[in-house]
């Protein structure tokens, strides 16, 4: 326990404490940052790795005796700029309520003032982020078993990060506080902070490092120079006096209004080869969309070609089946290959094309032509005896001969 406490205070001692506005204010400051802690919420009074800082409700925690453990949190705010050491401020250990909020009612007046007042930092350049570390000092209890893990120790509870890269500082005499709700990166507890960032010493720009003047030809254009790199820029003024859309001028400024090119002339916007980030993002998004559409088009084209071939093959197989050229007919034709005469006869008969009979052309009869002779036979007139129901001579002879007996024939005996 003693080693943990010693390491914690060694860590704090390695940082440079800026607890008040008057601390080392004589240094050259280009940026002023103010930070105020508003509220902290730790629902469930959690600690990392399934631990807690109070006795769980389902356990008695008799090992604690008559003392009731509470959660005490301290907040360390750290700022880091590229060209100087870390700067921080740290609060005392503040008690939490059973619901997990800061217990302001149980604080002394001095503690309340220290918690509610804004803390001011003076930096030579704009910081990239504000980091807040939360630590607990006291008992550590297993939330699942109710066993005491450690007592009177310091535990890192959560970390909050507030990025500042996209924040444009205000200029002098235009200080404004902004509020942000942050979620922790370890336990996702909540921290509410208010902050402001202001350029000092007549400097402006996104990084508070530009000394700017109005262009001679256009008062909406600012001709600027960095006090850190001595690089020149042309920018546009905002309504609050800040500048934006700054373009670098590699060869300096000409006519106190424009970027100069390599020939000491005016550098056009297209020649600067400077593309805004929004245009780059739009180009990347458009390229991704075009690539996706191209891939979908290729897949659709290949699918349509394959489906066309499948449909064509189905139609071809259907035509072969209906025309009689099936597998059995092929076997019959291959099996009769040795019968040359029959094969040739059948082939000749098959090769002959049956044609429908052609009707003979009709001839137009002449006007003086005689009618054609009828092909019907003329009726033979009946004998007169048949007409009068009198038997004829042939009938009489036939009946007479049939009644006379005839001698047997010699051929019949044989």
Tab-separated table of C-alpha atoms in Angstrom:
chain	number	residue	atom	x	y	z
A	1	UNK	CA	0.000	0.000	0.000
A	2	UNK	CA	2.786	2.405	0.889
A	3	UNK	CA	4.541	1.731	-2.418
A	4	UNK	CA	1.353	2.461	-4.364
A	5	UNK	CA	0.833	5.767	-2.551
A	6	UNK	CA	4.487	6.683	-3.057
A	7	UNK	CA	4.313	5.966	-6.802
A	8	UNK	CA	1.164	8.063	-7.096
A	9	UNK	CA	2.728	11.127	-5.481
A	10	UNK	CA	5.979	10.654	-7.414
A	11	UNK	CA	3.883	10.722	-10.606
A	12	UNK	CA	2.237	13.976	-9.523
A	13	UNK	CA	5.552	15.491	-8.486
A	14	UNK	CA	7.043	14.821	-11.939
A	15	UNK	CA	4.468	17.168	-13.488
A	16	UNK	CA	4.530	20.955	-13.371
A	17	UNK	CA	1.693	22.304	-11.237
A	18	UNK	CA	-0.220	25.310	-12.617
A	19	UNK	CA	-2.937	25.751	-10.023
A	20	UNK	CA	-3.466	29.490	-10.399
A	21	UNK	CA	-3.396	32.191	-13.048
A	22	UNK	CA	-0.379	33.899	-11.434
A	23	UNK	CA	1.896	30.850	-11.635
A	24	UNK	CA	4.899	31.699	-13.812
A	25	UNK	CA	2.888	34.244	-15.834
A	26	UNK	CA	6.047	36.082	-16.851
A	27	UNK	CA	6.864	33.498	-19.509
A	28	UNK	CA	5.968	34.177	-23.126
A	29	UNK	CA	2.386	32.889	-23.498
A	30	UNK	CA	0.581	32.582	-26.813
A	31	UNK	CA	-2.423	30.550	-25.632
A	32	UNK	CA	-4.598	30.710	-22.537
A	33	UNK	CA	-6.761	27.695	-21.632
A	34	UNK	CA	-9.373	27.646	-18.861
A	35	UNK	CA	-10.900	24.407	-17.530
A	36	UNK	CA	-13.675	23.907	-14.993
A	37	UNK	CA	-14.943	20.557	-13.663
A	38	UNK	CA	-18.740	20.554	-13.429
A	39	UNK	CA	-19.864	17.068	-12.368
A	40	UNK	CA	-18.828	13.424	-12.237
A	41	UNK	CA	-21.130	10.373	-12.244
A	42	UNK	CA	-20.077	6.799	-11.420
A	43	UNK	CA	-23.253	4.736	-11.330
A	44	UNK	CA	-22.772	1.589	-9.282
A	45	UNK	CA	-19.605	3.009	-7.684
A	46	UNK	CA	-17.472	0.834	-9.934
A	47	UNK	CA	-13.746	0.198	-9.904
A	48	UNK	CA	-11.775	-1.632	-12.616
A	49	UNK	CA	-11.567	-5.458	-12.771
A	50	UNK	CA	-14.946	-6.056	-11.110
A	51	UNK	CA	-14.095	-4.145	-7.935
A	52	UNK	CA	-16.055	-1.540	-5.985
A	53	UNK	CA	-15.313	1.045	-3.316
A	54	UNK	CA	-18.324	0.260	-1.056
A	55	UNK	CA	-19.720	-2.896	0.508
A	56	UNK	CA	-22.088	-4.662	-1.957
A	57	UNK	CA	-25.713	-4.700	-0.820
A	58	UNK	CA	-25.936	-8.520	-0.699
A	59	UNK	CA	-22.959	-8.835	1.696
A	60	UNK	CA	-22.443	-7.672	5.303
A	61	UNK	CA	-18.670	-6.888	5.104
A	62	UNK	CA	-18.178	-7.591	8.827
A	63	UNK	CA	-14.418	-7.222	8.427
A	64	UNK	CA	-14.922	-3.437	8.182
A	65	UNK	CA	-16.251	-3.223	11.745
A	66	UNK	CA	-18.170	-0.034	12.455
A	67	UNK	CA	-16.550	2.001	9.681
A	68	UNK	CA	-18.584	2.555	6.532
A	69	UNK	CA	-16.443	2.684	3.378
A	70	UNK	CA	-16.993	5.508	0.901
A	71	UNK	CA	-15.690	6.355	-2.531
A	72	UNK	CA	-13.255	9.285	-2.728
A	73	UNK	CA	-12.252	10.516	-6.169
A	74	UNK	CA	-9.472	12.889	-7.207
A	75	UNK	CA	-9.258	14.486	-10.681
A	76	UNK	CA	-5.965	15.295	-12.403
A	77	UNK	CA	-6.223	17.514	-15.505
A	78	UNK	CA	-3.215	17.430	-17.866
A	79	UNK	CA	-2.382	19.612	-20.879
A	80	UNK	CA	0.464	18.974	-23.294
A	81	UNK	CA	1.721	21.344	-25.978
A	82	UNK	CA	4.284	20.292	-28.606
A	83	UNK	CA	7.145	22.514	-27.435
A	84	UNK	CA	6.964	22.405	-23.632
A	85	UNK	CA	6.522	20.081	-20.659
A	86	UNK	CA	3.318	18.739	-19.203
A	87	UNK	CA	1.141	21.054	-17.146
A	88	UNK	CA	-1.577	19.906	-14.793
A	89	UNK	CA	-3.765	20.620	-11.801
A	90	UNK	CA	-5.186	18.094	-9.365
A	91	UNK	CA	-8.123	18.265	-6.971
A	92	UNK	CA	-8.451	16.829	-3.510
A	93	UNK	CA	-10.206	13.480	-3.020
A	94	UNK	CA	-13.905	14.297	-3.222
A	95	UNK	CA	-16.578	12.003	-1.658
A	96	UNK	CA	-19.293	10.464	-3.815
A	97	UNK	CA	-22.952	10.018	-2.931
A	98	UNK	CA	-24.545	6.527	-2.927
A	99	UNK	CA	-25.876	7.345	-6.418
A	100	UNK	CA	-22.336	8.021	-7.684
A	101	UNK	CA	-22.353	11.849	-7.947
A	102	UNK	CA	-19.974	14.340	-6.359
A	103	UNK	CA	-21.195	14.978	-2.798
A	104	UNK	CA	-20.909	18.779	-2.781
A	105	UNK	CA	-23.049	19.124	0.360
A	106	UNK	CA	-20.461	17.300	2.486
A	107	UNK	CA	-17.578	19.528	1.270
A	108	UNK	CA	-16.041	22.342	3.223
A	109	UNK	CA	-16.224	25.890	1.775
A	110	UNK	CA	-12.608	25.669	0.684
A	111	UNK	CA	-13.263	22.365	-1.082
A	112	UNK	CA	-16.319	23.760	-2.840
A	113	UNK	CA	-14.356	26.768	-4.076
A	114	UNK	CA	-11.511	24.569	-5.303
A	115	UNK	CA	-13.988	22.330	-7.149
A	116	UNK	CA	-16.098	25.058	-8.771
A	117	UNK	CA	-13.445	27.598	-9.803
A	118	UNK	CA	-11.931	27.478	-13.325
A	119	UNK	CA	-8.260	26.625	-13.640
A	120	UNK	CA	-6.134	28.662	-16.065
A	121	UNK	CA	-3.138	27.500	-18.116
A	122	UNK	CA	-0.720	29.678	-20.109
A	123	UNK	CA	1.004	27.876	-22.974
A	124	UNK	CA	3.394	28.825	-25.755
A	125	UNK	CA	1.359	26.863	-28.325
A	126	UNK	CA	-2.043	25.295	-28.648
A	127	UNK	CA	-2.438	21.915	-26.872
A	128	UNK	CA	-3.703	18.937	-28.845
A	129	UNK	CA	-5.988	17.574	-26.096
A	130	UNK	CA	-7.086	17.827	-22.470
A	131	UNK	CA	-6.664	14.606	-20.467
A	132	UNK	CA	-8.421	13.945	-17.154
A	133	UNK	CA	-7.403	11.022	-14.907
A	134	UNK	CA	-9.687	9.891	-12.060
A	135	UNK	CA	-8.237	8.070	-9.013
A	136	UNK	CA	-9.895	6.512	-5.969
A	137	UNK	CA	-8.321	6.352	-2.518
A	138	UNK	CA	-9.775	3.996	0.077
A	139	UNK	CA	-11.008	0.421	0.352
A	140	UNK	CA	-11.215	-1.904	-2.657
A	141	UNK	CA	-13.823	-4.701	-2.401
A	142	UNK	CA	-14.674	-7.518	-4.807
A	143	UNK	CA	-18.138	-6.695	-6.169
A	144	UNK	CA	-19.013	-10.388	-6.797
A	145	UNK	CA	-17.770	-12.082	-3.610
A	146	UNK	CA	-17.729	-9.191	-1.127
A	147	UNK	CA	-14.125	-9.939	-0.129
A	148	UNK	CA	-11.772	-7.127	0.824
A	149	UNK	CA	-9.057	-6.811	-1.808
A	150	UNK	CA	-7.127	-3.759	-0.548
A	151	UNK	CA	-7.591	-1.068	2.041
A	152	UNK	CA	-6.401	2.543	1.936
A	153	UNK	CA	-4.922	2.316	-1.553
A	154	UNK	CA	-4.998	4.456	-4.695
A	155	UNK	CA	-6.631	2.973	-7.815
A	156	UNK	CA	-6.858	4.448	-11.310
A	157	UNK	CA	-10.589	4.486	-12.049
A	158	UNK	CA	-11.108	6.106	-15.467
A	159	UNK	CA	-9.581	8.354	-18.160
A	160	UNK	CA	-11.239	11.133	-20.170
A	161	UNK	CA	-9.859	12.706	-23.371
A	162	UNK	CA	-11.066	15.985	-24.887
A	163	UNK	CA	-9.513	16.527	-28.375
A	164	UNK	CA	-8.718	20.147	-29.298
A	165	UNK	CA	-7.429	19.811	-32.876
A	166	UNK	CA	-10.731	20.926	-34.404
A	167	UNK	CA	-11.277	23.767	-31.894
A	168	UNK	CA	-10.597	27.284	-33.216
A	169	UNK	CA	-9.438	29.540	-30.354
A	170	UNK	CA	-11.062	32.893	-29.790
A	171	UNK	CA	-9.091	36.117	-30.025
A	172	UNK	CA	-8.383	38.477	-27.136
A	173	UNK	CA	-11.368	40.037	-25.351
A	174	UNK	CA	-13.681	37.377	-26.828
A	175	UNK	CA	-13.533	34.647	-24.179
A	176	UNK	CA	-16.375	32.088	-24.254
A	177	UNK	CA	-16.785	28.882	-22.243
A	178	UNK	CA	-18.000	25.658	-23.879
A	179	UNK	CA	-19.457	22.657	-22.037
A	180	UNK	CA	-18.809	19.032	-22.957
A	181	UNK	CA	-20.021	15.673	-21.608
A	182	UNK	CA	-17.272	13.039	-21.772
A	183	UNK	CA	-17.372	9.247	-21.414
A	184	UNK	CA	-14.502	7.386	-19.775
A	185	UNK	CA	-12.322	5.021	-21.776
A	186	UNK	CA	-12.132	2.367	-19.005
A	187	UNK	CA	-15.469	2.188	-17.143
A	188	UNK	CA	-17.508	4.617	-19.297
A	189	UNK	CA	-18.245	6.861	-16.320
A	190	UNK	CA	-19.402	10.417	-17.130
A	191	UNK	CA	-17.574	13.711	-16.625
A	192	UNK	CA	-18.912	17.189	-17.450
A	193	UNK	CA	-16.344	19.920	-18.081
A	194	UNK	CA	-16.378	23.517	-19.323
A	195	UNK	CA	-13.402	24.960	-21.171
A	196	UNK	CA	-12.249	27.934	-23.235
A	197	UNK	CA	-9.187	28.645	-25.371
A	198	UNK	CA	-7.945	32.106	-26.303
A	199	UNK	CA	-5.027	33.481	-28.300
A	200	UNK	CA	-2.773	35.964	-26.485
A	201	UNK	CA	-0.337	38.692	-27.509
A	202	UNK	CA	-2.203	39.798	-30.642
A	203	UNK	CA	-1.808	36.382	-32.262
A	204	UNK	CA	-4.599	34.678	-34.196
A	205	UNK	CA	-5.032	31.515	-36.235
A	206	UNK	CA	-6.003	27.948	-35.482
A	207	UNK	CA	-2.779	27.425	-33.504
A	208	UNK	CA	-2.465	30.995	-32.154
A	209	UNK	CA	0.823	31.530	-33.989
A	210	UNK	CA	-0.072	33.987	-36.801
A	211	UNK	CA	0.613	37.704	-37.039
A	212	UNK	CA	-1.819	39.009	-39.667
A	213	UNK	CA	-2.554	42.237	-41.542
A	214	UNK	CA	-5.276	43.130	-44.013
A	215	UNK	CA	-4.393	42.753	-47.678
A	216	UNK	CA	-3.973	45.974	-49.648
A	217	UNK	CA	-6.266	44.944	-52.492
A	218	UNK	CA	-8.951	43.190	-50.412
A	219	UNK	CA	-9.736	43.824	-46.744
A	220	UNK	CA	-11.375	40.401	-46.359
A	221	UNK	CA	-8.016	38.742	-47.054
A	222	UNK	CA	-5.411	38.447	-44.285
A	223	UNK	CA	-1.702	38.274	-45.041
A	224	UNK	CA	-0.145	36.318	-42.157
A	225	UNK	CA	3.191	35.052	-40.913
A	226	UNK	CA	3.837	32.394	-38.259
A	227	UNK	CA	5.881	33.507	-35.258
A	228	UNK	CA	7.117	29.926	-34.823
A	229	UNK	CA	8.120	28.899	-38.376
A	230	UNK	CA	8.216	32.357	-40.077
A	231	UNK	CA	6.140	30.819	-42.876
A	232	UNK	CA	3.746	33.081	-44.828
A	233	UNK	CA	0.027	32.496	-45.433
A	234	UNK	CA	-2.964	34.148	-47.039
A	235	UNK	CA	-6.196	33.624	-45.071
A	236	UNK	CA	-9.768	34.907	-44.965
A	237	UNK	CA	-11.195	36.791	-41.991
A	238	UNK	CA	-14.088	35.436	-39.923
A	239	UNK	CA	-16.760	37.594	-38.276
A	240	UNK	CA	-15.121	37.400	-34.841
A	241	UNK	CA	-11.738	38.544	-36.158
A	242	UNK	CA	-10.267	35.040	-36.393
A	243	UNK	CA	-8.903	33.705	-39.707
A	244	UNK	CA	-9.617	30.511	-41.626
A	245	UNK	CA	-8.857	28.799	-44.965
A	246	UNK	CA	-5.173	29.669	-44.749
A	247	UNK	CA	-3.052	28.845	-47.817
A	248	UNK	CA	0.740	28.498	-47.496
A	249	UNK	CA	2.942	30.791	-49.578
A	250	UNK	CA	6.199	28.952	-50.177
A	251	UNK	CA	7.902	31.887	-51.973
A	252	UNK	CA	6.531	34.655	-49.767
A	253	UNK	CA	4.034	37.485	-50.334
A	254	UNK	CA	3.849	39.815	-53.342
A	255	UNK	CA	2.094	43.214	-53.446
A	256	UNK	CA	1.205	42.665	-49.759
A	257	UNK	CA	-1.862	40.744	-50.913
A	258	UNK	CA	-1.003	37.573	-52.836
A	259	UNK	CA	1.210	34.522	-52.635
A	260	UNK	CA	4.330	34.822	-54.755
A	261	UNK	CA	5.397	32.177	-57.256
A	262	UNK	CA	8.917	31.110	-58.177
A	263	UNK	CA	9.130	33.835	-60.850
A	264	UNK	CA	8.233	36.579	-58.352
A	265	UNK	CA	4.763	36.812	-59.868
A	266	UNK	CA	1.312	36.237	-58.396
A	267	UNK	CA	0.666	32.595	-57.559
A	268	UNK	CA	-2.807	31.499	-58.679
A	269	UNK	CA	-4.947	29.274	-56.515
A	270	UNK	CA	-4.699	26.363	-58.949
A	271	UNK	CA	-0.907	26.571	-58.987
A	272	UNK	CA	-0.607	26.284	-55.223
A	273	UNK	CA	-1.637	22.656	-55.479
A	274	UNK	CA	-3.520	23.042	-52.218
A	275	UNK	CA	-6.675	20.977	-51.906
A	276	UNK	CA	-9.086	21.354	-49.016
A	277	UNK	CA	-9.720	18.393	-46.767
A	278	UNK	CA	-13.438	18.368	-47.605
A	279	UNK	CA	-12.630	18.058	-51.307
A	280	UNK	CA	-10.252	15.187	-50.575
A	281	UNK	CA	-12.909	13.390	-48.544
A	282	UNK	CA	-15.491	13.914	-51.294
A	283	UNK	CA	-13.030	12.571	-53.874
A	284	UNK	CA	-12.343	9.449	-51.823
A	285	UNK	CA	-16.062	8.818	-51.264
A	286	UNK	CA	-16.805	9.328	-54.959
A	287	UNK	CA	-13.989	6.961	-55.919
A	288	UNK	CA	-15.327	4.274	-53.591
A	289	UNK	CA	-18.847	4.645	-55.011
A	290	UNK	CA	-17.611	4.487	-58.611
A	291	UNK	CA	-15.522	1.402	-57.845
A	292	UNK	CA	-18.487	-0.312	-56.188
A	293	UNK	CA	-20.779	0.469	-59.127
A	294	UNK	CA	-18.154	-0.817	-61.579
A	295	UNK	CA	-17.843	-4.105	-59.699
A	296	UNK	CA	-21.647	-4.500	-59.623
A	297	UNK	CA	-21.824	-3.785	-63.363
A	298	UNK	CA	-19.179	-6.425	-64.129
A	299	UNK	CA	-20.976	-9.004	-61.973
A	300	UNK	CA	-24.313	-8.203	-63.668
A	301	UNK	CA	-22.758	-8.471	-67.137
A	302	UNK	CA	-21.165	-11.860	-66.386
A	303	UNK	CA	-24.432	-13.137	-64.914
A	304	UNK	CA	-26.435	-12.035	-67.971
A	305	UNK	CA	-23.949	-13.741	-70.332
A	306	UNK	CA	-24.130	-17.011	-68.381
A	307	UNK	CA	-27.935	-16.917	-68.285
A	308	UNK	CA	-28.042	-16.249	-72.043
A	309	UNK	CA	-25.868	-19.267	-72.726
A	310	UNK	CA	-27.997	-21.447	-70.478
A	311	UNK	CA	-31.214	-20.380	-72.230
A	312	UNK	CA	-29.640	-20.949	-75.662
A	313	UNK	CA	-28.520	-24.456	-74.635
A	314	UNK	CA	-32.016	-25.305	-73.356
A	315	UNK	CA	-33.618	-24.219	-76.660
A	316	UNK	CA	-31.078	-26.247	-78.689
A	317	UNK	CA	-31.686	-29.427	-76.655
A	318	UNK	CA	-35.453	-28.954	-76.989
A	319	UNK	CA	-35.204	-28.647	-80.794
A	320	UNK	CA	-33.094	-31.823	-81.010
A	321	UNK	CA	-35.652	-33.745	-78.960
A	322	UNK	CA	-38.667	-32.637	-81.023
A	323	UNK	CA	-36.975	-33.313	-84.415
A	324	UNK	CA	-36.316	-36.970	-83.534
A	325	UNK	CA	-32.552	-36.715	-83.268
A	326	UNK	CA	-32.394	-38.329	-79.889
A	327	UNK	CA	-29.982	-40.769	-78.375
A	328	UNK	CA	-31.873	-43.946	-79.497
A	329	UNK	CA	-32.155	-42.833	-83.109
A	330	UNK	CA	-28.428	-42.146	-83.075
A	331	UNK	CA	-27.751	-45.660	-81.776
A	332	UNK	CA	-29.992	-47.175	-84.495
A	333	UNK	CA	-28.181	-45.254	-87.190
A	334	UNK	CA	-24.777	-46.253	-85.773
A	335	UNK	CA	-25.857	-49.894	-85.384
A	336	UNK	CA	-26.861	-50.201	-89.046
A	337	UNK	CA	-23.611	-48.785	-90.357
A	338	UNK	CA	-22.528	-52.226	-91.719
A	339	UNK	CA	-25.672	-52.652	-93.849
A	340	UNK	CA	-24.456	-50.584	-96.777
A	341	UNK	CA	-27.200	-51.441	-99.265
A	342	UNK	CA	-30.037	-50.914	-96.866
A	343	UNK	CA	-28.297	-47.882	-95.507
A	344	UNK	CA	-27.958	-46.357	-98.958
A	345	UNK	CA	-31.532	-47.251	-99.898
A	346	UNK	CA	-32.903	-45.761	-96.742
A	347	UNK	CA	-30.755	-42.700	-97.141
A	348	UNK	CA	-31.987	-42.213	-100.690
A	349	UNK	CA	-35.562	-42.628	-99.623
A	350	UNK	CA	-35.022	-40.197	-96.776
A	351	UNK	CA	-33.249	-37.738	-98.975
A	352	UNK	CA	-36.188	-37.576	-101.338
A	353	UNK	CA	-38.321	-34.694	-100.376
A	354	UNK	CA	-42.010	-35.312	-100.559
A	355	UNK	CA	-43.704	-32.644	-102.528
A	356	UNK	CA	-47.369	-31.922	-102.646
A	357	UNK	CA	-49.086	-32.701	-106.015
A	358	UNK	CA	-49.198	-29.771	-108.317
A	359	UNK	CA	-52.549	-29.020	-109.889
A	360	UNK	CA	-52.576	-28.846	-113.709
A	361	UNK	CA	-53.302	-25.469	-115.127
A	362	UNK	CA	-56.842	-24.938	-116.237
A	363	UNK	CA	-57.417	-24.501	-119.984
A	364	UNK	CA	-59.900	-21.974	-121.162
A	365	UNK	CA	-62.449	-23.679	-123.543
A	366	UNK	CA	-63.128	-22.164	-126.947
A	367	UNK	CA	-66.502	-20.739	-127.701
A	368	UNK	CA	-67.185	-23.078	-130.705
A	369	UNK	CA	-65.989	-26.291	-128.982
A	370	UNK	CA	-68.423	-29.183	-128.659
A	371	UNK	CA	-69.243	-30.582	-125.238
A	372	UNK	CA	-67.192	-33.600	-124.239
A	373	UNK	CA	-68.644	-37.020	-124.535
A	374	UNK	CA	-69.972	-38.425	-121.281
A	375	UNK	CA	-67.980	-41.265	-119.738
A	376	UNK	CA	-71.036	-42.907	-118.234
A	377	UNK	CA	-72.389	-46.129	-119.991
A	378	UNK	CA	-75.765	-45.993	-121.484
A	379	UNK	CA	-78.433	-48.038	-119.763
A	380	UNK	CA	-79.312	-51.362	-121.521
A	381	UNK	CA	-83.045	-51.643	-122.160
A	382	UNK	CA	-84.751	-54.538	-120.432
A	383	UNK	CA	-86.362	-57.299	-122.575
A	384	UNK	CA	-89.962	-56.895	-123.268
A	385	UNK	CA	-90.810	-60.091	-121.480
A	386	UNK	CA	-89.342	-58.818	-118.214
A	387	UNK	CA	-91.259	-55.672	-118.510
A	388	UNK	CA	-94.527	-57.702	-118.875
A	389	UNK	CA	-93.613	-60.365	-116.314
A	390	UNK	CA	-93.375	-63.034	-119.132
A	391	UNK	CA	-90.391	-65.438	-118.938
A	392	UNK	CA	-87.921	-65.047	-121.741
A	393	UNK	CA	-86.514	-67.747	-123.982
A	394	UNK	CA	-83.216	-68.009	-122.108
A	395	UNK	CA	-84.995	-68.429	-118.814
A	396	UNK	CA	-87.162	-71.194	-120.303
A	397	UNK	CA	-84.156	-73.063	-121.692
A	398	UNK	CA	-82.261	-72.827	-118.424
A	399	UNK	CA	-85.117	-74.169	-116.408
A	400	UNK	CA	-85.652	-77.072	-118.907
A	401	UNK	CA	-82.028	-78.106	-118.956
A	402	UNK	CA	-81.772	-78.083	-115.194
A	403	UNK	CA	-84.573	-80.639	-114.919
A	404	UNK	CA	-82.948	-83.220	-117.352
A	405	UNK	CA	-80.475	-85.643	-115.633
A	406	UNK	CA	-76.929	-85.730	-117.075
A	407	UNK	CA	-74.675	-88.824	-117.277
A	408	UNK	CA	-71.668	-88.846	-114.914
A	409	UNK	CA	-68.384	-87.616	-116.315
A	410	UNK	CA	-65.378	-89.818	-116.720
A	411	UNK	CA	-63.187	-87.328	-115.006
A	412	UNK	CA	-65.406	-87.562	-111.938
A	413	UNK	CA	-64.708	-91.307	-111.642
A	414	UNK	CA	-61.049	-90.639	-111.549
